[in-house]
């Protein structure tokens, strides 16, 4: 094995080596201590000036945000989908421009601006270049191998700019080949194309995983050339500085912007939820756009909340003319339907969910819910439900009757899934959130399928396992606690308003049946896109759709959303009389096969002050309860509650 010393390569011939491959960035080309964030921001400033010359006015801030969103959701979709391939810079820029309504002809100009920034942010690694030239003169072939979004032609341009032509015999870019070093497939491609054995290849690079661990596992000799600690720290500091400056600008824009006065629930939906939902729809599109490049995928919108999301999403695509070819359908699914699938394989995940949902019920209640009818069970079935005993009690003659019904329901669901997903190998469920129970259960029950979920928010409010979280993406929020300093997390204070916003006035899916023509339907009725108007009777969603119908581009959405989030936070955490009316959702169904419902705000009690304060804890929207029940003390109690959340958040981070 070669000594881990670059100087060693200068001192002797490399016996047994026919090919040297080198990483490009931070290896053959060294970066100045400037973060990617800082470099992209500078490129967007130049792009904004270019656009102004064409009569297009878009701020560098909006350009930067859309670029960062396009990149982050692309990598999220890539990694959840298995990580194979690479996110290409041309795709990121194409999506950025599409969101902003800019013509595709500007893609190449935008990329060239980025290349210009790279040329002043990089420098030649002269020491490595001398080593490579020496070994090349000795007859060893030299290639460059890079995990990058840049195509080969741009890598060639950069390498030749700093080192001149003739140093590298061939260049392998993950963007062009569609494979990466971090999974070894790009190395396999190099070995195949170059016709050398793994043991006769020496790879040089700075990344311990992609440039050392992975190739060594393949039998490739590897030399680690790490970036210096001081350089890493300086780069991080530069990134933090750039983000701080951008954050200050964003807060200033929010402060200077003012929302118009709102007169009714429809107006609240239009002006407040409209930009927030449109922003969410852009995030769905960015994720799905990358997913469709990776293979055979289907985007399935879950009944009930997914139906309202689908309506807003399709209108956003049409209004902004955003391309998306991925298969899209609405799916008859619920936590109950998914629990049946998990139960058939006796997954421990179903016991967690049943234990939480039926903590105050009997075994018979659980059987009635899962089986879909009243079984008149007696004896041990009337005992309090204990999850650890459920698999045993259902494996009895009485339990087999229930189990047969569950199995039939599960078979109908699998047939329905085949109808809506077809032969898709990657199934992306779209739902409201929070914990992702449906994802956890259906993935456990149907392991032959590959599921992932995108939803408005992801939060482990249940305190259960997070093993499924790598396949669940909260596109807007991924946090367990409300953080007063991060405005989007305010929805965790009153999550029921998000569910109510998207759910049409239909029951949750409890029972599936087969029609005469073999199609599967449910108690929820017709849910296919176009057959149901989810905004019927839903004034907030009606307002959302009004907003979408009038938008011009993604920059407008982002700017409006900045203001809308501030207004929503005020309405949830310090509600006035109008906000109480606009955000009222009434009773919410507990679902999971049960008829019961709960009130977001219980009826006020005529009691002493201490007891009234105690009852606030039982309210699902505590700020709303305080505003309603303590009209005089609200100005003191609501700020105190906000401070309590700040303290709780700080304490959680310290732990």
PDB file of C-alpha atoms in Angstrom, residues 111 156 471:
ATOM      1  CA  UNK A 111     -24.176  28.937 -16.001  1.00  0.00           C
ATOM      2  CA  UNK A 156     -12.352  20.736 -19.078  1.00  0.00           C
ATOM      3  CA  UNK A 471     -38.151   8.634   3.821  1.00  0.00           C
TER       4      UNK A 471
END
